[in-house]
PDB file of C-alpha atoms in Angstrom:
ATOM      1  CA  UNK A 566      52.639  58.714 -63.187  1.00  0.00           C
ATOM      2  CA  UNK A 567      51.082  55.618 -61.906  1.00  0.00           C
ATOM      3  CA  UNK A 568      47.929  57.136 -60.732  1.00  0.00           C
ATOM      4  CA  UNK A 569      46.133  56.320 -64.458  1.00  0.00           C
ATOM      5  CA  UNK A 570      47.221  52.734 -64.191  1.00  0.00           C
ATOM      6  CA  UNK A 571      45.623  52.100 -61.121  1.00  0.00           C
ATOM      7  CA  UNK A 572      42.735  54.202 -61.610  1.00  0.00           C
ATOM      8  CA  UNK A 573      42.034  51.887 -65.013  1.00  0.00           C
ATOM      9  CA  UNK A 574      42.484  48.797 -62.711  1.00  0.00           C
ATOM     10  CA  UNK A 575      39.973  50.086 -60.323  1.00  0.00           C
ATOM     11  CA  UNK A 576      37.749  50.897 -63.286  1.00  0.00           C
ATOM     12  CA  UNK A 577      38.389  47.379 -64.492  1.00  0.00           C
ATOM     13  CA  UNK A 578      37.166  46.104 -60.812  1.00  0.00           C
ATOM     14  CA  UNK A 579      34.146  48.498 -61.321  1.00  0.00           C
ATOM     15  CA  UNK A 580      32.630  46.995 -64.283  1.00  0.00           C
ATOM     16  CA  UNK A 581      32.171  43.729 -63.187  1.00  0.00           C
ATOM     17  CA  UNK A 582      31.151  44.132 -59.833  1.00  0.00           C
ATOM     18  CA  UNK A 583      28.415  46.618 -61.049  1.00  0.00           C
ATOM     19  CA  UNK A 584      27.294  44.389 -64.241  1.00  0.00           C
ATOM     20  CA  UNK A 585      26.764  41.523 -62.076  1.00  0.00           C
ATOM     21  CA  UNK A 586      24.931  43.479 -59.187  1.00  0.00           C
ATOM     22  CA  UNK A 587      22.844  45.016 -62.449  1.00  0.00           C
ATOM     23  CA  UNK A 588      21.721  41.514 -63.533  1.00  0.00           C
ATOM     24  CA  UNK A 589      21.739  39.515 -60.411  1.00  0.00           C
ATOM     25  CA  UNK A 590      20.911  42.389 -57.727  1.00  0.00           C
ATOM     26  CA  UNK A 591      17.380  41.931 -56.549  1.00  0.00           C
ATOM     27  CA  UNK A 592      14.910  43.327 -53.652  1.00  0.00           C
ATOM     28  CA  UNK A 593      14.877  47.411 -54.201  1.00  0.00           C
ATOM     29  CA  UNK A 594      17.405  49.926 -53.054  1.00  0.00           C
ATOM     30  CA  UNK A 595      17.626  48.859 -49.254  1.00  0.00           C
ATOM     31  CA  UNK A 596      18.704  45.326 -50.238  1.00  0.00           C
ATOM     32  CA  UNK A 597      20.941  46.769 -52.948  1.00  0.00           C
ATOM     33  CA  UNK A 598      23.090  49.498 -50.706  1.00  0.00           C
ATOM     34  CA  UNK A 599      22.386  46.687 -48.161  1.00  0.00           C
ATOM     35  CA  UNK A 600      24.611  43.904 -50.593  1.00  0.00           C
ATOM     36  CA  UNK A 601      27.395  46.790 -51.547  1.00  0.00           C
ATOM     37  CA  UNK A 602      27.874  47.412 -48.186  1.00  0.00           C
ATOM     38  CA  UNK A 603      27.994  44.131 -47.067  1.00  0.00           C
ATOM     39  CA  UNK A 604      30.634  43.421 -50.121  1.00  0.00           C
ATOM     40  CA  UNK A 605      32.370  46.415 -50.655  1.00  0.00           C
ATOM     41  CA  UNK A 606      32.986  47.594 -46.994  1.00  0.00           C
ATOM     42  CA  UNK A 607      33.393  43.683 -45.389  1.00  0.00           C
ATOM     43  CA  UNK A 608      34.451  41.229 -48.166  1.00  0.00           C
ATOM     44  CA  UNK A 609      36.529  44.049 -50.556  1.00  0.00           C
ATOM     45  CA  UNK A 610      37.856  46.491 -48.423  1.00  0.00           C
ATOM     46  CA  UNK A 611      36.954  48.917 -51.174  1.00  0.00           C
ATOM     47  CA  UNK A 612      35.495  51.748 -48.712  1.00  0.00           C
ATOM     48  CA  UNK A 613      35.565  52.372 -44.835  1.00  0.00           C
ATOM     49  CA  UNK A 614      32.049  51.745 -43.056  1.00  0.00           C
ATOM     50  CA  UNK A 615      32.276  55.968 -42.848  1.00  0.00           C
ATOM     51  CA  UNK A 616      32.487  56.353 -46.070  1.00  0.00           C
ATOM     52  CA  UNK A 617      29.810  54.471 -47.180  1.00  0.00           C
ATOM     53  CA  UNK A 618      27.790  56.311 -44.218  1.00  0.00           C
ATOM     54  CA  UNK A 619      28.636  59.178 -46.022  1.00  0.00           C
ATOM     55  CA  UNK A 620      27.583  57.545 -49.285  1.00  0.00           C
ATOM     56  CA  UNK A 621      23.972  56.579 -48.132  1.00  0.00           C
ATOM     57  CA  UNK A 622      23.647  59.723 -46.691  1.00  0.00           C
ATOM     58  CA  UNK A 623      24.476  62.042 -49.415  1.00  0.00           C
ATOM     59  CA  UNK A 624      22.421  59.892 -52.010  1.00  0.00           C
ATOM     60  CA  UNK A 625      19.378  59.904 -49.600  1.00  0.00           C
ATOM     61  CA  UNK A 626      19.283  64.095 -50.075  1.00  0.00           C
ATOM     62  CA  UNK A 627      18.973  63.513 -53.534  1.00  0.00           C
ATOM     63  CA  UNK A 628      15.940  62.519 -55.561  1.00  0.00           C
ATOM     64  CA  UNK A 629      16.287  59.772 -57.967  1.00  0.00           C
ATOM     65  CA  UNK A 630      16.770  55.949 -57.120  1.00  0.00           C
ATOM     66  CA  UNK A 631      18.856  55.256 -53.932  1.00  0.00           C
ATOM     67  CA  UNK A 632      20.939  52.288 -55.050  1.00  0.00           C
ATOM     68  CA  UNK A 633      22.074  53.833 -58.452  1.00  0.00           C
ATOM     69  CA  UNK A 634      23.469  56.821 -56.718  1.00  0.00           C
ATOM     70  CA  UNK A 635      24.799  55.075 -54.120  1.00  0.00           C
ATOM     71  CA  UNK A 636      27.088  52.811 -57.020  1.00  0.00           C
ATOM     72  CA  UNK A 637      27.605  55.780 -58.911  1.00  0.00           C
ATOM     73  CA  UNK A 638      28.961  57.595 -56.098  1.00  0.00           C
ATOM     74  CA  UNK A 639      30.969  54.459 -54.746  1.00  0.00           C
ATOM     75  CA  UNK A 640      32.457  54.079 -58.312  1.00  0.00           C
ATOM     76  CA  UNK A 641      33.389  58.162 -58.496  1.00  0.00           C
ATOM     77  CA  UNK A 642      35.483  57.289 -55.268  1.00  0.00           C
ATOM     78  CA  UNK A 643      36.746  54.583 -56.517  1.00  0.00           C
ATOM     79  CA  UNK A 644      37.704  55.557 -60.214  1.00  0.00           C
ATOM     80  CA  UNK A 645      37.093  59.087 -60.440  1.00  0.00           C
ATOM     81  CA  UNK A 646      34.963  60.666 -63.529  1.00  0.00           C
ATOM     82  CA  UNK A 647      35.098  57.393 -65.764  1.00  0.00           C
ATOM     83  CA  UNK A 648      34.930  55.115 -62.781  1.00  0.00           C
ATOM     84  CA  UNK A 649      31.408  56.740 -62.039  1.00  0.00           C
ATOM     85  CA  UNK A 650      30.498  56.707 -65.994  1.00  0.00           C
ATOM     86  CA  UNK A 651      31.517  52.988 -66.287  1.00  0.00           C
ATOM     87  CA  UNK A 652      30.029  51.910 -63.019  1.00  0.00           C
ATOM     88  CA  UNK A 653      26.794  53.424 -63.212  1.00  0.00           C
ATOM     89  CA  UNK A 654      26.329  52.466 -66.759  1.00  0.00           C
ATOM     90  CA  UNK A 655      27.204  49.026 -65.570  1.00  0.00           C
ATOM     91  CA  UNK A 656      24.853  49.155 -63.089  1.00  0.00           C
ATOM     92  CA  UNK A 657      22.118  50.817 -64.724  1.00  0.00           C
ATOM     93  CA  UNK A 658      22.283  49.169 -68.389  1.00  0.00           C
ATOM     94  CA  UNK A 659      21.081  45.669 -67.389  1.00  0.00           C
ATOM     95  CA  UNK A 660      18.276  46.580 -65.406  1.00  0.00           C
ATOM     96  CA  UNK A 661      17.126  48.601 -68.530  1.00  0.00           C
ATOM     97  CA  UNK A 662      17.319  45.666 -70.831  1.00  0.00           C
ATOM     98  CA  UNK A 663      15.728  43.476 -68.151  1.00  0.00           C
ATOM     99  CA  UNK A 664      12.730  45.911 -67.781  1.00  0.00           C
ATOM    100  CA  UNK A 665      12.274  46.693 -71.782  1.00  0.00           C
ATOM    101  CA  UNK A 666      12.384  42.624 -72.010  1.00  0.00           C
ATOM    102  CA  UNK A 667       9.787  41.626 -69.335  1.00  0.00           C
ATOM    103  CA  UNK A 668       7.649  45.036 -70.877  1.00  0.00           C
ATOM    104  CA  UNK A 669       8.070  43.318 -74.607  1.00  0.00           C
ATOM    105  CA  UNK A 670       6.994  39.715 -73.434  1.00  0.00           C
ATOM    106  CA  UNK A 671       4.078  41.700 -71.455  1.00  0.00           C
ATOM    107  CA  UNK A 672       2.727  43.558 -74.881  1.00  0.00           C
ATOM    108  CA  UNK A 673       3.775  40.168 -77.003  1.00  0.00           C
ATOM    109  CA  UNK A 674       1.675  37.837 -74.430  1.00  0.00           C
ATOM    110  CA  UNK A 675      -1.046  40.140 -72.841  1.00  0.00           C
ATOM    111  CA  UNK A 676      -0.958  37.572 -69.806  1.00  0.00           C
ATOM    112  CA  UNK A 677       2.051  36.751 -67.762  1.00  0.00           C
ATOM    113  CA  UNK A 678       0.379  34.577 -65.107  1.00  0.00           C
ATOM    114  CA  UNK A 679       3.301  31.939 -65.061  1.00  0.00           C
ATOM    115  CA  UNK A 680       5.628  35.187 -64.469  1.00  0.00           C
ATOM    116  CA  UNK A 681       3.553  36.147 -61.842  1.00  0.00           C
ATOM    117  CA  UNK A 682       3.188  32.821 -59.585  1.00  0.00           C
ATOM    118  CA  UNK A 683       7.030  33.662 -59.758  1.00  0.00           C
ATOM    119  CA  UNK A 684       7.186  37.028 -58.221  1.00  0.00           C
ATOM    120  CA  UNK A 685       4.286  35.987 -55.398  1.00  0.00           C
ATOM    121  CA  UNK A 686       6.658  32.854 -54.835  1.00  0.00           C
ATOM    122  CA  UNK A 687       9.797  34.336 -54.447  1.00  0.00           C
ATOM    123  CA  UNK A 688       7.791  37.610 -52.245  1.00  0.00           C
ATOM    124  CA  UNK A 689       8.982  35.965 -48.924  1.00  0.00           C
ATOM    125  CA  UNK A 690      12.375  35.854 -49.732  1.00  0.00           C
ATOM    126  CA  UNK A 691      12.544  39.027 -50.873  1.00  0.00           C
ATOM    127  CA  UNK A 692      11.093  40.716 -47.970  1.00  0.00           C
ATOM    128  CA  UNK A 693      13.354  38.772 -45.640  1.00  0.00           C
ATOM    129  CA  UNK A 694      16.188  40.072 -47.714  1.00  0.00           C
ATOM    130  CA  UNK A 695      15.059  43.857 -47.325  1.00  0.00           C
ATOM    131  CA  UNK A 696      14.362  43.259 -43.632  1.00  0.00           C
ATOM    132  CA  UNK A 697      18.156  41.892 -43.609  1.00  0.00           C
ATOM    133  CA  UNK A 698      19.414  45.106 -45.594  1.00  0.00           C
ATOM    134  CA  UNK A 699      17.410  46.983 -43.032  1.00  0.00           C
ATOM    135  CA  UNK A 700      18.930  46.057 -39.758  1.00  0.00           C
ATOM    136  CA  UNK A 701      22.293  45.995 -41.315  1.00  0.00           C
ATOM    137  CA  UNK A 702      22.193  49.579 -43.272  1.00  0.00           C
ATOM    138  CA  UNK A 703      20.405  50.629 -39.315  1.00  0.00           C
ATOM    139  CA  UNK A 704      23.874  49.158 -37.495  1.00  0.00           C
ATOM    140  CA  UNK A 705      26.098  51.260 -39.924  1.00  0.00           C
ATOM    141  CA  UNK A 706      24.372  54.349 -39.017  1.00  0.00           C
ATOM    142  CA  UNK A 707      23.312  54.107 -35.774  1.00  0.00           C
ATOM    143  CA  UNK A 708      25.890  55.018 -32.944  1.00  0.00           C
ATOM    144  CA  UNK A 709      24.048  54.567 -29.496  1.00  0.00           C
ATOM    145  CA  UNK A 710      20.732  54.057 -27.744  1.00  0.00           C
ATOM    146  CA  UNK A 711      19.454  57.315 -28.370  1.00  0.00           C
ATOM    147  CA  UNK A 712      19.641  56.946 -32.394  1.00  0.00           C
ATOM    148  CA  UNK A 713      17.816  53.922 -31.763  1.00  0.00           C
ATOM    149  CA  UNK A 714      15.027  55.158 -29.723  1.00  0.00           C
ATOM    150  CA  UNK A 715      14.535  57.923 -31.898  1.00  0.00           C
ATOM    151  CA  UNK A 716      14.446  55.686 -35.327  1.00  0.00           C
ATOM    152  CA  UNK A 717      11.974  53.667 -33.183  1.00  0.00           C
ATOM    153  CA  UNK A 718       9.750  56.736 -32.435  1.00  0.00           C
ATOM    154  CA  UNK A 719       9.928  57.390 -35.767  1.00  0.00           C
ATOM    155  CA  UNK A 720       8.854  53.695 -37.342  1.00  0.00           C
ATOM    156  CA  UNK A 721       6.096  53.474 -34.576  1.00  0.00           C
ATOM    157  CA  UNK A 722       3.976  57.074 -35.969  1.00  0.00           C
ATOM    158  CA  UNK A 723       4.816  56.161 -39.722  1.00  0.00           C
ATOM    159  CA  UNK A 724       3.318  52.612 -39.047  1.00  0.00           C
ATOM    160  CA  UNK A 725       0.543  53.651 -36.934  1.00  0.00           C
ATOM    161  CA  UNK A 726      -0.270  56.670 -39.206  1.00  0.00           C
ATOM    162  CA  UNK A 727       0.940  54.692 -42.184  1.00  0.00           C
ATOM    163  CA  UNK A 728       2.336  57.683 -44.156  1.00  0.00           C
ATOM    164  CA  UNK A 729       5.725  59.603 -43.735  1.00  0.00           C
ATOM    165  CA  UNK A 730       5.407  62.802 -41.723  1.00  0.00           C
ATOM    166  CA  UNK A 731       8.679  64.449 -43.233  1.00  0.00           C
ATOM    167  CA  UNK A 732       7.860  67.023 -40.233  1.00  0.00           C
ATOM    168  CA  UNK A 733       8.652  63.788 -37.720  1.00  0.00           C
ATOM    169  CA  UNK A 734      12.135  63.258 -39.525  1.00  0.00           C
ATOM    170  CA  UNK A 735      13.523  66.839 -39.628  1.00  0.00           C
ATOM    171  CA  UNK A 736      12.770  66.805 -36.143  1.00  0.00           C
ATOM    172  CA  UNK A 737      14.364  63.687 -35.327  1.00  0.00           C
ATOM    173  CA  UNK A 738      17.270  64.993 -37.115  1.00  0.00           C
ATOM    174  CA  UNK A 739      17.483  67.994 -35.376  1.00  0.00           C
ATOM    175  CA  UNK A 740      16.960  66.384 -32.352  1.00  0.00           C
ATOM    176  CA  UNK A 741      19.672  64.026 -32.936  1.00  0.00           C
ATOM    177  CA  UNK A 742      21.871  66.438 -33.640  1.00  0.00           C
ATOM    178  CA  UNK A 743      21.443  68.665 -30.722  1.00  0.00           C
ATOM    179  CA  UNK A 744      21.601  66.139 -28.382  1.00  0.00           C
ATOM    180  CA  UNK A 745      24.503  64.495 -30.307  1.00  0.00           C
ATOM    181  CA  UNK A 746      26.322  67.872 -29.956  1.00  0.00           C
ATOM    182  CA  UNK A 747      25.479  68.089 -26.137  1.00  0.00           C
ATOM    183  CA  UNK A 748      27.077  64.174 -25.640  1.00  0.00           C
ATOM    184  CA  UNK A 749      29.979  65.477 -27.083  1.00  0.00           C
ATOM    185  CA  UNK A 750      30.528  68.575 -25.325  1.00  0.00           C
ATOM    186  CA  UNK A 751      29.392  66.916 -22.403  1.00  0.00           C
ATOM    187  CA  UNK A 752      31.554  63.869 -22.897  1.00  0.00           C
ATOM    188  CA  UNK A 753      34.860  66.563 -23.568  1.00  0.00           C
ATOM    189  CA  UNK A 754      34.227  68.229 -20.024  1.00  0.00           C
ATOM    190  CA  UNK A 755      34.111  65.217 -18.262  1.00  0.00           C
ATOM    191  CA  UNK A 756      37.247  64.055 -20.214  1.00  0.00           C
ATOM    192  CA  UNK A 757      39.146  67.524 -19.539  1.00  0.00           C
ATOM    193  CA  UNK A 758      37.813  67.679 -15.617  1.00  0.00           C
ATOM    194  CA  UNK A 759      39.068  64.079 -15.016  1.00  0.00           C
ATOM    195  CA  UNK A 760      42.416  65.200 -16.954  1.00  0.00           C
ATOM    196  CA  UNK A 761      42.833  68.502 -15.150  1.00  0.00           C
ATOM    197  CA  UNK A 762      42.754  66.813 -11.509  1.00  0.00           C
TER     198      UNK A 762
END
């Protein structure tokens, strides 16, 4: 009986939080999961630092834009069916009228040079941002020093190639998880040896 009530409040949290990220939210889909992480997981208690692991990661499989499935997906967990409708409209529905806006004043004015000595000056802060959302998203998912040597191996060839070899990812992954499985195992016999004596 009082699971609609509370699933309308949460829907009532939803809207806000996603309107405002829609208008103010700036600096791609890194800095984006980047800010709902940092808000919804450390200032709102709204979802466990696992779940929104699980979050990025099931969004990532998909194709689309990250940081729109990510808030959908946040606001199905959060709300259910019309948690994710309301949220991801939210979310999505000022960065349409935003775009349509700039494109109108674009066709209207032919030149937007003004506009432009905007985006080159605010470039640096942007980029610091992203590099922020980076290291931050990297702490949530990254467990030990192996994770981080292999996400190292892996930013090293894409740089020095510059292009992603999706070949150099699945094996990462796969690597990664076969060695994660040995730790484990490993880390289990050691634990029922020193148990059994």
């Amino acid at each position: 009986m009082t699971a609609a009530p509370e699933r309308r409040g949460r829907i009532g949290e939803l809207v806000p939080y996603f309107l405002r990220l829609g208008v103010l939210g700036f600096g791609g889909p890194v800095a984006l999961v980047g800010q709902m992480e940092r808000e919804l997981v450390g200032e709102r208690g709204w979802l466990t630092k696992d779940q929104m692991r699980d979050a990025i990661a099931i969004c990532q499989s998909l194709p689309g834009p990250l940081a729109i499935q990510v808030g959908v997906y946040i606001s199905y967990l959060r709300g259910g069916f019309w948690g994710a409708w309301a949220g991801g409209w939210a979310f999505i529905l000022p960065n349409f009228l935003i775009v349509a806006g700039l494109g109108a004043l674009y066709v209207r004015l032919g030149d937007l040079q003004p506009v432009t000595a905007i985006f080159y000056g605010v470039s640096p802060a942007v980029i610091a941002l992203i590099v922020h959302s980076c290291y931050r998203l990297a702490k949530l998912g990254m467990e030990d020093w192996l994770q981080w040597a292999i996400a190292g191996v892996c930013l090293l060839v894409t740089v020095i190639l510059q292009a992603e070899v999706a070949l150099l990812f699945i094996g990462a992954e796969w690597f990664g998880a076969e060695n994660g499985a040995w730790w484990i195992v490993r880390g289990r016999t050691k634990r029922s040896q020193a148990g059994g004596l």
